[in-house]
Short mmCIF file of C-alpha atoms in Angstrom, two decimals:
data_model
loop_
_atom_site.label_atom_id
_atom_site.label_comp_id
_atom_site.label_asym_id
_atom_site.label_seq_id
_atom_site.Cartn_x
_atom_site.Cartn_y
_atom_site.Cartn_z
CA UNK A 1 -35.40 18.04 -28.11
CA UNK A 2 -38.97 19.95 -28.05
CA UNK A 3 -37.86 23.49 -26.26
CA UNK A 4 -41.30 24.13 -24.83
CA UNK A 5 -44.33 22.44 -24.38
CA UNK A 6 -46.50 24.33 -27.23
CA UNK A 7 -43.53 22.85 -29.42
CA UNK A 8 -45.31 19.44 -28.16
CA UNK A 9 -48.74 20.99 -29.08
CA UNK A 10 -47.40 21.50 -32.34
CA UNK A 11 -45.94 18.27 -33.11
CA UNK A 12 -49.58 16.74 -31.85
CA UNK A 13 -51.11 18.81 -34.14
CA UNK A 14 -48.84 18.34 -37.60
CA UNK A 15 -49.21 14.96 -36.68
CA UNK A 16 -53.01 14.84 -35.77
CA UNK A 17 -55.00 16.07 -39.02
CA UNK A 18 -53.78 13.73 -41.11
CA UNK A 19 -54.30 10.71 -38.69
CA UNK A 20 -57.59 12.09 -38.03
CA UNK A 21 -58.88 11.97 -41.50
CA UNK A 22 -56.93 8.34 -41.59
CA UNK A 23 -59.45 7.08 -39.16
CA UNK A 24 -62.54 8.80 -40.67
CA UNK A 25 -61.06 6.62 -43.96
CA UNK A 26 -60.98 9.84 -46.20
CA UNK A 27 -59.69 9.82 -49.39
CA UNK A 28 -56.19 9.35 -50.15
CA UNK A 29 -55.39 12.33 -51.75
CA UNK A 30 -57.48 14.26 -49.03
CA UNK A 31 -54.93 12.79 -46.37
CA UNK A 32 -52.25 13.24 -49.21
CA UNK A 33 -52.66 17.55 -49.59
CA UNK A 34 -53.62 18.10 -45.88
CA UNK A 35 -50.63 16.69 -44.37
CA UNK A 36 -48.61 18.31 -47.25
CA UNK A 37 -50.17 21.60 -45.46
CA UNK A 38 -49.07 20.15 -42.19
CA UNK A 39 -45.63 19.11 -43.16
CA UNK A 40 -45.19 23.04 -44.72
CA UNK A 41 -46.59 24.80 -41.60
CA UNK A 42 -44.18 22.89 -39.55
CA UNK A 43 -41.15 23.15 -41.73
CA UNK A 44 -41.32 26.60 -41.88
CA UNK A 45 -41.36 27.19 -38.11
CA UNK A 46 -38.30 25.12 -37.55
CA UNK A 47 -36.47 26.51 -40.04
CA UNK A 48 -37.74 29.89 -39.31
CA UNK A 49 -37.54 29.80 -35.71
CA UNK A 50 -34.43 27.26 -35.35
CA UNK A 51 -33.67 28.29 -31.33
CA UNK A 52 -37.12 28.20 -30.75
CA UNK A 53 -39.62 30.09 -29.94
CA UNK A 54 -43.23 29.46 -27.17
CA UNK A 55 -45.15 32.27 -29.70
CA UNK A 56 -44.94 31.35 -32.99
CA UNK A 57 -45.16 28.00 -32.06
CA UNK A 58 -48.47 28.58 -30.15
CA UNK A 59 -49.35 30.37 -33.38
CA UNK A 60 -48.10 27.81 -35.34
CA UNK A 61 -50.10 25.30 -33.39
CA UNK A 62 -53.34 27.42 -33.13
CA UNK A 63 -52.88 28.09 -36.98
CA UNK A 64 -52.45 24.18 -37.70
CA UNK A 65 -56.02 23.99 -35.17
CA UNK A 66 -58.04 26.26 -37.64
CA UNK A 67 -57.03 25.31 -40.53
CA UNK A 68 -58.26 21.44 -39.91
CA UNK A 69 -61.63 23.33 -38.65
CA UNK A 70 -61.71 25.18 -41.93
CA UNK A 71 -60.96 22.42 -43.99
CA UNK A 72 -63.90 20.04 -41.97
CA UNK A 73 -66.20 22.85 -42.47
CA UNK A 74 -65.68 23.49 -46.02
CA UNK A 75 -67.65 20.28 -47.03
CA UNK A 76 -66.97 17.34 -49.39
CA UNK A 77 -67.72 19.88 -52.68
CA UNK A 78 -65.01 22.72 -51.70
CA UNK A 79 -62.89 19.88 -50.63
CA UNK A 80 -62.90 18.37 -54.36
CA UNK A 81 -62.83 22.03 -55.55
CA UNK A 82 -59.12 22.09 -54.07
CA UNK A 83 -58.64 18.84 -54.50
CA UNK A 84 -58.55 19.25 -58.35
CA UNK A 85 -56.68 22.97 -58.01
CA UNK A 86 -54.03 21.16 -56.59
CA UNK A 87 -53.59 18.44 -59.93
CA UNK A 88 -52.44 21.40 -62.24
CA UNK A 89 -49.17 21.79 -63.14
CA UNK A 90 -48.28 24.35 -61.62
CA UNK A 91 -49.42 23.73 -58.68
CA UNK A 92 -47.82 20.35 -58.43
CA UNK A 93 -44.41 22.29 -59.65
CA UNK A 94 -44.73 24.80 -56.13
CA UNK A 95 -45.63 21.44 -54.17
CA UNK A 96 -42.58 19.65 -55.43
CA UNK A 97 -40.10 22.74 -54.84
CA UNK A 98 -41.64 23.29 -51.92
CA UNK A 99 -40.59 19.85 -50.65
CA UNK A 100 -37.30 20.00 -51.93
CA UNK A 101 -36.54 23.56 -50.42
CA UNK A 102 -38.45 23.35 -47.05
CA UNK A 103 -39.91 20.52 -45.90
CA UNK A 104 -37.25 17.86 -46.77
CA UNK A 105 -34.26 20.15 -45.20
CA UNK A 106 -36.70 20.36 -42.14
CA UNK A 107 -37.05 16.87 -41.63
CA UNK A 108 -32.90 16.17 -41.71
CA UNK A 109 -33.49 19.39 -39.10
CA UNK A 110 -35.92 17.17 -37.07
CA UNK A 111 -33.88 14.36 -37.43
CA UNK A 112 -30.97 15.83 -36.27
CA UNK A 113 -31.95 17.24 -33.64
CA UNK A 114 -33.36 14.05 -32.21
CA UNK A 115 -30.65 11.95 -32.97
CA UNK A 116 -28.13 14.11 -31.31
CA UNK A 117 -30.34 14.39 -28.09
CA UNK A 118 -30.12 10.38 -28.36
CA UNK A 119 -26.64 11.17 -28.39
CA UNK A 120 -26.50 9.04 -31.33
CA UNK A 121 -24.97 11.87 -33.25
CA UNK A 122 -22.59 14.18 -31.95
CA UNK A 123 -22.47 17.72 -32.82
CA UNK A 124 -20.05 20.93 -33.20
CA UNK A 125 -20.13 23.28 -30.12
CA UNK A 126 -20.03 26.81 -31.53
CA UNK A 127 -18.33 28.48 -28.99
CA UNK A 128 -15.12 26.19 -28.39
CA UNK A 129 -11.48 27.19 -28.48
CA UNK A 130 -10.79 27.43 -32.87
CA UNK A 131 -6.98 26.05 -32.92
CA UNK A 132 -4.53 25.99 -35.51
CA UNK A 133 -1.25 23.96 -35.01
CA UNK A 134 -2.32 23.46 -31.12
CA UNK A 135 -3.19 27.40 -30.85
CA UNK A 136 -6.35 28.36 -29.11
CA UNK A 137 -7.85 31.15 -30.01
CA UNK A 138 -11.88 31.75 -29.90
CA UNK A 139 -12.19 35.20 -30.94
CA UNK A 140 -13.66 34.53 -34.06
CA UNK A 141 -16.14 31.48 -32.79
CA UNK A 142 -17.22 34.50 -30.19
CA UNK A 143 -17.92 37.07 -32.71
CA UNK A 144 -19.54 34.69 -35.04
CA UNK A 145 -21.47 32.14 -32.64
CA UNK A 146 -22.28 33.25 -29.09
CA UNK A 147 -25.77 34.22 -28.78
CA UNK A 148 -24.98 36.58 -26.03
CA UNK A 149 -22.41 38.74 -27.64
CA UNK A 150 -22.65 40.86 -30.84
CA UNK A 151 -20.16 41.96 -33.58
CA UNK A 152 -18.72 45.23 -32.72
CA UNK A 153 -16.82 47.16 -34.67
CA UNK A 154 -14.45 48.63 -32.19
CA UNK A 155 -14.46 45.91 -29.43
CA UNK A 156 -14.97 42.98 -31.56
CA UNK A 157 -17.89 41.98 -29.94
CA UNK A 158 -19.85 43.43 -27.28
CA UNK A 159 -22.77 41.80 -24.97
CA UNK A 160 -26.51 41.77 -26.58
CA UNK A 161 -29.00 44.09 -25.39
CA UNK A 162 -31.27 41.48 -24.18
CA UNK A 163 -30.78 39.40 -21.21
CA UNK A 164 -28.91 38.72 -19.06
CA UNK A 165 -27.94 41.88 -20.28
CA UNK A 166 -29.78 45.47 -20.70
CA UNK A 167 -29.92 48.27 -23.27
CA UNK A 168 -27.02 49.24 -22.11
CA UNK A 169 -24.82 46.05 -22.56
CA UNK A 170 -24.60 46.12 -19.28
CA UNK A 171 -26.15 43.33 -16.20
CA UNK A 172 -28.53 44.88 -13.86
CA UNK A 173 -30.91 47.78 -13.87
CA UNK A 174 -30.63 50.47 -16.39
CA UNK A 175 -27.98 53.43 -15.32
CA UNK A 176 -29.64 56.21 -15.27
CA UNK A 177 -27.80 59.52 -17.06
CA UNK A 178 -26.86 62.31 -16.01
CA UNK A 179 -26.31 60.14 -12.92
CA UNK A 180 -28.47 60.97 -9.89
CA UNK A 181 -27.27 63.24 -7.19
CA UNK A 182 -25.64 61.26 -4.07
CA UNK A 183 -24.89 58.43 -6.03
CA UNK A 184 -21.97 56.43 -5.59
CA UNK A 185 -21.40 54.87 -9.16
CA UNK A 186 -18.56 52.07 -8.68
CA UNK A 187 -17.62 50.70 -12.54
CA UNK A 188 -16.13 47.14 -12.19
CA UNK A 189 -14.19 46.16 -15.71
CA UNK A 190 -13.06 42.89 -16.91
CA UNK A 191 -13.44 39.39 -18.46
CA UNK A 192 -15.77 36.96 -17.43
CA UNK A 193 -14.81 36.58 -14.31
CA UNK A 194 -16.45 39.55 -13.76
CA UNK A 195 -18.94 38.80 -16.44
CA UNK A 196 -19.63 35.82 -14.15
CA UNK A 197 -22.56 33.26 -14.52
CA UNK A 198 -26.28 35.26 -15.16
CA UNK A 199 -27.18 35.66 -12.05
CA UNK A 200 -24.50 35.41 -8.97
CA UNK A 201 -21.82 38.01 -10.28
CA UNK A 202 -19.07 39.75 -7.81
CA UNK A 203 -19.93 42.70 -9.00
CA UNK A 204 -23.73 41.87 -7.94
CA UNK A 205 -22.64 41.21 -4.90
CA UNK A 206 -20.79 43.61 -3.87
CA UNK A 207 -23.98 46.01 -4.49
CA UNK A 208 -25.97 43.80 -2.09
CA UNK A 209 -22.95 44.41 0.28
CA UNK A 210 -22.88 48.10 -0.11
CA UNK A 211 -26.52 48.01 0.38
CA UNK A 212 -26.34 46.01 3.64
CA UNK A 213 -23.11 47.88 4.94
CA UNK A 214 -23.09 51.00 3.37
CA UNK A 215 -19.25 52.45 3.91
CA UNK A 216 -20.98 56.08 4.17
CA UNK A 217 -24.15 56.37 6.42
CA UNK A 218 -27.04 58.14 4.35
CA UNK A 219 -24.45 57.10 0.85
CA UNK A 220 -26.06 55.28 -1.76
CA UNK A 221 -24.06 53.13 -3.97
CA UNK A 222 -24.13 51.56 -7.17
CA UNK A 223 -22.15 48.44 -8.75
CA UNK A 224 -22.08 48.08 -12.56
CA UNK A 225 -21.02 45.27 -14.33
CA UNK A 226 -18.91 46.03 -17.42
CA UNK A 227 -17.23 42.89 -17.64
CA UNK A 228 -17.50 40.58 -20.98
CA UNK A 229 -16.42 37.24 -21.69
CA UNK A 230 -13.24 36.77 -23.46
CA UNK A 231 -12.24 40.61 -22.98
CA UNK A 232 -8.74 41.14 -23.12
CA UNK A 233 -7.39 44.52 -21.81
CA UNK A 234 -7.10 46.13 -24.93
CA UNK A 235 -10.90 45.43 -25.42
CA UNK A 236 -11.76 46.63 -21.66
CA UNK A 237 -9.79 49.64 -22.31
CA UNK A 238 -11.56 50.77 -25.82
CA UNK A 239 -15.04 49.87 -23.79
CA UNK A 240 -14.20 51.79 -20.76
CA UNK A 241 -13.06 55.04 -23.21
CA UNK A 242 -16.62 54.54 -24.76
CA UNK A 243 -18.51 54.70 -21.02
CA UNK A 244 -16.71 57.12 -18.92
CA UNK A 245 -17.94 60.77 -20.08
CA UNK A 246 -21.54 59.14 -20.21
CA UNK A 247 -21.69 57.13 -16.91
CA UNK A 248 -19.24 58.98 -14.88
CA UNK A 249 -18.28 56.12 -12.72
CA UNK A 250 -16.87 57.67 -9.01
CA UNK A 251 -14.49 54.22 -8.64
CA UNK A 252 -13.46 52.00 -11.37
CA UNK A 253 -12.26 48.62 -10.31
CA UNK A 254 -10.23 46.51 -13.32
CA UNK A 255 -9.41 42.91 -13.83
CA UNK A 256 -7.60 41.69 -17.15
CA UNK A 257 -4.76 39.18 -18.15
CA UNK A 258 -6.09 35.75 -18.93
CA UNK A 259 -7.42 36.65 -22.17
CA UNK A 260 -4.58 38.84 -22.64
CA UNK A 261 -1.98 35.58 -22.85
CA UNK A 262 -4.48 33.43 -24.98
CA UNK A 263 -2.15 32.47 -27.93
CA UNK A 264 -3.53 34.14 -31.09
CA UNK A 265 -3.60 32.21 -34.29
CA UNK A 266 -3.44 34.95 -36.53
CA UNK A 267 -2.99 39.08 -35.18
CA UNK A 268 -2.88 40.36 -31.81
CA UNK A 269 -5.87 42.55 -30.91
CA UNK A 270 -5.20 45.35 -31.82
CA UNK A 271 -4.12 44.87 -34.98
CA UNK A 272 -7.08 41.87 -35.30
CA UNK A 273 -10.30 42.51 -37.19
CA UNK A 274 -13.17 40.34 -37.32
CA UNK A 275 -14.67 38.96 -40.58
CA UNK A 276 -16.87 40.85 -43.07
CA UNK A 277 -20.52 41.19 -42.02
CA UNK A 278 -22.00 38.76 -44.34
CA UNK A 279 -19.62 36.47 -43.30
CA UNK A 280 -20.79 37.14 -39.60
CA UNK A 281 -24.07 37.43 -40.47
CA UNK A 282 -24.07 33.74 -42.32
CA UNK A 283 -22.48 32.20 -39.80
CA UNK A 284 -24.19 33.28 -37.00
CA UNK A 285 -27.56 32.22 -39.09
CA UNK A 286 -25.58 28.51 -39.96
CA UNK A 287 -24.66 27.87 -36.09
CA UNK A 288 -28.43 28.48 -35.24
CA UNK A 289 -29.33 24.85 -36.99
CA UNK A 290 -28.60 21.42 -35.46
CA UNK A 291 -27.58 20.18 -39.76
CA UNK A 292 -24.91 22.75 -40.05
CA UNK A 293 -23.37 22.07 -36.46
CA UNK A 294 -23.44 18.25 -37.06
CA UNK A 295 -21.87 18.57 -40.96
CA UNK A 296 -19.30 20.71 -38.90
CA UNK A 297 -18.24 18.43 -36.25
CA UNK A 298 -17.79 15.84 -38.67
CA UNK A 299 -16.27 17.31 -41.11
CA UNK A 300 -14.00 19.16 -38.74
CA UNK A 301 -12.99 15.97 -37.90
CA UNK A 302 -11.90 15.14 -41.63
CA UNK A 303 -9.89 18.23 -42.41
CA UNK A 304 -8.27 19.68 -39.73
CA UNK A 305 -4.99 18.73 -38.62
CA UNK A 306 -3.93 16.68 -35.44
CA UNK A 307 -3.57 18.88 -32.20
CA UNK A 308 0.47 18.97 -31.79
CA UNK A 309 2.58 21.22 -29.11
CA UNK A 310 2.71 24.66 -29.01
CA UNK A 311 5.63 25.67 -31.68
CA UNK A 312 7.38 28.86 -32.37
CA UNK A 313 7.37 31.49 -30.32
CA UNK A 314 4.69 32.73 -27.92
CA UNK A 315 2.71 34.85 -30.00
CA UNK A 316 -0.54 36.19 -27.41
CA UNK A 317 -3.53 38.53 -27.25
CA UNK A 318 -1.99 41.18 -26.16
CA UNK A 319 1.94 41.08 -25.01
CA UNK A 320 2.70 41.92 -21.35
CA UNK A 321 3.88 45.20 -22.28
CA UNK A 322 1.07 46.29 -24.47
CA UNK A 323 -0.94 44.77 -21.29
CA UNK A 324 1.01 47.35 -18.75
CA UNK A 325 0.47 49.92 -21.40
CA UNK A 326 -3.58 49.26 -21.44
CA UNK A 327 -3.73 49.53 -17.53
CA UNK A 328 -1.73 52.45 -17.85
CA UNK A 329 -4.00 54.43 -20.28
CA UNK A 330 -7.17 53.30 -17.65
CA UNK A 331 -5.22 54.95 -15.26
CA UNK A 332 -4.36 57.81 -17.15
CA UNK A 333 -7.96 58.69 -18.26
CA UNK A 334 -9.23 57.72 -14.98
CA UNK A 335 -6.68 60.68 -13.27
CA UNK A 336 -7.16 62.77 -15.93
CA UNK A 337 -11.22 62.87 -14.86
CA UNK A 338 -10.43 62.62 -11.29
CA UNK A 339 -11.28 59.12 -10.93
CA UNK A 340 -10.11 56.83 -8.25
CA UNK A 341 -9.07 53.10 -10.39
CA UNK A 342 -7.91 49.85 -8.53
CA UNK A 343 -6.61 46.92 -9.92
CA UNK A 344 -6.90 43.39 -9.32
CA UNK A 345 -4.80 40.46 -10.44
CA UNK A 346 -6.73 37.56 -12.21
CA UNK A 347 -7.21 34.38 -9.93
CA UNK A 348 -6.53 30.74 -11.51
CA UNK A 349 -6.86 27.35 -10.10
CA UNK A 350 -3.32 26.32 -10.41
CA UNK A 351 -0.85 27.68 -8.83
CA UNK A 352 1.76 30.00 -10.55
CA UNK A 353 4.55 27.16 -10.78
CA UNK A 354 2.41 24.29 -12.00
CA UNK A 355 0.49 26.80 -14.36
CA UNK A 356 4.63 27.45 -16.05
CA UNK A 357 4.90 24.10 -16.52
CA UNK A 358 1.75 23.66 -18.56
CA UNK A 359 3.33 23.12 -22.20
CA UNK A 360 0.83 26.08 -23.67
CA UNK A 361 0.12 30.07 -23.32
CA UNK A 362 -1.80 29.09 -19.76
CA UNK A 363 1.98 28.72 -18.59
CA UNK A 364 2.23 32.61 -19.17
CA UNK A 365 -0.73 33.94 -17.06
CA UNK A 366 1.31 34.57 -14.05
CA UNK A 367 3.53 36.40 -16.06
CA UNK A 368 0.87 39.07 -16.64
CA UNK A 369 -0.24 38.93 -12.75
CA UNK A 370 3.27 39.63 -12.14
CA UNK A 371 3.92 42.76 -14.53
CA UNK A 372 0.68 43.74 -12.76
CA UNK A 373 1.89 43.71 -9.28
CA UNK A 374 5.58 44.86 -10.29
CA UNK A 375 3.59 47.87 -11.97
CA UNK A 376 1.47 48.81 -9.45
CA UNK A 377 3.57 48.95 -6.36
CA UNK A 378 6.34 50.61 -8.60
CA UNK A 379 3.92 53.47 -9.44
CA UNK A 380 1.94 53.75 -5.88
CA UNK A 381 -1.55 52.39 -7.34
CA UNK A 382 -3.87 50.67 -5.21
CA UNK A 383 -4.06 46.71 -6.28
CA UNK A 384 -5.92 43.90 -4.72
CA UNK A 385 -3.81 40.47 -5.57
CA UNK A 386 -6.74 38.41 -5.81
CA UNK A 387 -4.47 35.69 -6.87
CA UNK A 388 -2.71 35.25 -3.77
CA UNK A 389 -5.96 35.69 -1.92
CA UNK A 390 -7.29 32.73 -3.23
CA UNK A 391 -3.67 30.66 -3.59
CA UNK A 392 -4.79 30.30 0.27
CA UNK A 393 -8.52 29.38 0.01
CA UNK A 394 -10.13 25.78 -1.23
CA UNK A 395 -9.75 24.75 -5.00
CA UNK A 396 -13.48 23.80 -4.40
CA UNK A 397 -14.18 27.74 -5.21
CA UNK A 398 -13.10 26.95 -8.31
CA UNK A 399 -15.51 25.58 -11.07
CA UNK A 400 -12.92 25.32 -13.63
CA UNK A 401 -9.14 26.79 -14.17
CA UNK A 402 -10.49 30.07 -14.02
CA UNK A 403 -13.95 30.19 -13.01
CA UNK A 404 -15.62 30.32 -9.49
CA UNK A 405 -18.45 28.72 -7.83
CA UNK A 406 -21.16 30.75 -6.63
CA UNK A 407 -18.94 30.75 -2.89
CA UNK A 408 -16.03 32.11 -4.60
CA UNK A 409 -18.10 35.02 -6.40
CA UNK A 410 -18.99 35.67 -2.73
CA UNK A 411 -16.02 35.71 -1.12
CA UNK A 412 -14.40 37.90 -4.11
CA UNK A 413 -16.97 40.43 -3.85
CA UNK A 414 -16.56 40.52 0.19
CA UNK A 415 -12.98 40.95 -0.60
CA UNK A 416 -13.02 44.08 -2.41
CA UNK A 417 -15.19 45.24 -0.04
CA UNK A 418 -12.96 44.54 2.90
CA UNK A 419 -9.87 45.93 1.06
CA UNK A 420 -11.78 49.20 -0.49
CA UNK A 421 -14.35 50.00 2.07
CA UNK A 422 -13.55 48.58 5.58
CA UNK A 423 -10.03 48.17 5.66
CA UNK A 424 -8.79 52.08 6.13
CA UNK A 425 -7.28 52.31 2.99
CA UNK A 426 -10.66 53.94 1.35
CA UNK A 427 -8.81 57.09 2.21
CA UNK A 428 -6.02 56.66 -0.09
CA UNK A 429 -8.59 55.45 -3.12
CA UNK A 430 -11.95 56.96 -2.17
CA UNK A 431 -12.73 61.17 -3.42
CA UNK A 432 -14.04 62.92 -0.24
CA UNK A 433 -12.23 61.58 2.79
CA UNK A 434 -9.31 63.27 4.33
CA UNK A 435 -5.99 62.65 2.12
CA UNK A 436 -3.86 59.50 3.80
CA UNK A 437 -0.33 59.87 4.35
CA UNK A 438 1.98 59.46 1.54
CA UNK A 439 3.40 56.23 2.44
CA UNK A 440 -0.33 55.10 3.04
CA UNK A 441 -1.73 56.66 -0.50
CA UNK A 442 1.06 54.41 -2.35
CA UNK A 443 0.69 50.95 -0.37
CA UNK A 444 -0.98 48.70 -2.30
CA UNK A 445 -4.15 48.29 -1.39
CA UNK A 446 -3.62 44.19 0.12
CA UNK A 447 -0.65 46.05 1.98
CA UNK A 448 1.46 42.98 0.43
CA UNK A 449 3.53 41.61 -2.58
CA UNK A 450 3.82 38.56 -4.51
#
């Protein structure tokens, strides 16, 4: 419940005046108006500070420390001095309110949070799949509730500029621009697989790999991580229009199509738009306190209606042809600026047939990897089918449908090293090296089908 240990310090110290003066047996109303102080000071850091925060709680605490020294060395005669201040009217009117508005809604605060870390309470997780009629769709509870993405205009939402994430939106060091002579910029696009966990990413590791086992002696490379949770192609491609004439990647890799056959509840992307900004901006304050997220889960409980089977027709994201289309423009703009682009299919835990039995839009992800692979070896593009790649590995890479453990981020990132960089078929994808043979330049890049 207490986030850091000055919270403790704090708690001690709301706690410890008034108990203090209990044991020197002050007066009554001398306990009575300094833990009224107490109570204030620490309502208005919880309800000011709500996530938490180590400094204003060490200046909270500190504060709380001085005052109680200030108050001890005032003496007995500027103690009654306040003492009688604080009987007028008015005063006792802005102690009242005061209550009412701050300290009271702070203790149901307090209490809340404790008695859902008792886990006698149970509270709303913001970011959890929003359904309607047995539809999932989270775009909204992303825009409005993850602390690690931001409303965007454009994109929807758009990682924070804060960690695990820099000024750029993007993980890792800052890119520097123009970009530095000899560099090898490498500009890997997609959802969260790519995202990945904070630290451990493929993208991360392929860097390391590049490092280690540089495909060009004397070459130095760089990996950037552009992917974002819950990106959908039609997002990727908007972000990757924003980034190219700035960065001026030399490879971009791309990975889209689960988020692409998430049933929608209301418009596909591109037609979607988030709320209003006070909306955003009211519920992104509301999902900040442990009250609101309790009132929600239990009232959420109250109204909405029971979870049935998917009805109607499949209504996703983005269609697969609007998702062939959005690769299509990457590689357009990539040719157009002489940019090499691979794709790669998006891996899942169960395997294409069981996955188009599943009675929701999960049963029409292959369908996207598919149109992907059709696409690609139709038009000569170099593709990695990271699906298949992983069809033969362990489900233990997986830590959920979609999701890999930090082994599988490894192996994924020495994948698309092996297929780009030490399998021969850099020539066909790679500016600089001698051209391949035609039959070479339009085999996909696993040489294979599925």
């Amino acid at each position: 419940m207490m986030r850091s240990p000055w919270e403790w310090v704090l708690l001690a110290s709301i706690a410890g005046g008034p108990i203090a003066l209990r044991l020197r047996k002050a007066s009554a109303d001398r306990i009575v108006v300094l833990g009224w102080i107490h109570a204030l000071c620490g309502s208005l850091y919880l309800l000011g500070c709500p996530d938490g925060s180590p400094v204003a709680a060490a200046v909270a605490a500190i504060g709380l420390l001085l005052l109680d020294l200030g108050w001890k060395a005032a003496g007995p005669a500027a103690q009654a001095r306040l003492l009688f201040a604080a009987r007028r009217k008015a005063v006792f009117a802005a102690v009242a309110a005061s209550t009412v508005l701050l300290i009271l809604p702070a203790g149901v605060e307090f209490a809340c949070r404790g008695l859902t870390h008792a886990k006698l309470l149970r509270y709303h997780m913001p970011i959890e799949t929003v359904w309607k009629s047995g539809q999932d769709d989270w775009r909204v509870a992303t825009i409005t509730a993850d602390v690690h993405r931001e409303p965007d205009p454009v994109l929807l939402w758009r990682p924070i500029a804060g960690k695990p994430y820099n000024a750029q939106h993007f993980k890792g060091p800052i890119l520097q621009v123009p970009k530095p002579a000899g560099t090898f910029r490498i500009m890997c696009y997609g959802d969260s697989l790519t995202d990945g966990p904070p630290r451990g990413d493929w993208p991360a590791r392929l860097h390391r790999l590049l490092a280690e086992r540089p495909a060009r002696p004397g070459q130095a490379y760089e990996v950037v991580n552009a992917g974002v949770s819950g990106y959908s192609s039609h997002q990727g491609l908007l972000r990757f229009l924003q980034d190219v004439d700035r960065y001026k990647p030399d490879l971009i890799v791309a990975s889209y199509g689960w988020n692409d056959a998430a049933q929608a509840a209301g418009p596909s992307d591109r037609e979607f738009r988030p709320p209003s900004w006070p909306v955003v901006a009211l519920q992104r304050t509301m999902v900040r306190y442990r009250t609101s997220l309790v009132l929600t889960y239990y009232l959420k409980k109250l109204v909405a209606e029971p979870r049935r089977e998917l009805e109607g027709p499949f209504h996703p994201r983005v269609s697969v042809d609007e998702y062939i289309a959005n690769l299509d423009r990457f590689r357009a703009e990539a040719r157009t600026r002489g940019i090499p682009i691979v794709f790669l299919t998006r891996p899942h835990l169960a395997a294409p047939d069981e996955l188009r039995r599943v009675n929701n839009w999960r049963s029409h992800v292959p369908d996207y990897n598919g149109a992907l692979v059709s696409w690609a070896s139709r038009e000569g593009l170099p593709f990695i089918d990271v699906q298949a790649e992983f069809a033969r590995r362990p489900a233990s890479l997986f830590s959920d449908e979609c999701h890999f453990f930090p082994d599988g981020y490894q192996i994924l990132a020495e994948l698309v090293y092996g297929r780009l960089f030490e399998a021969g078929t850099q020539r066909s994808v790679l500016p600089g090296e001698e051209a391949a043979p035609p039959e070479t330049a339009t085999r996909p890049v696993d040489g294979r089908r599925s």
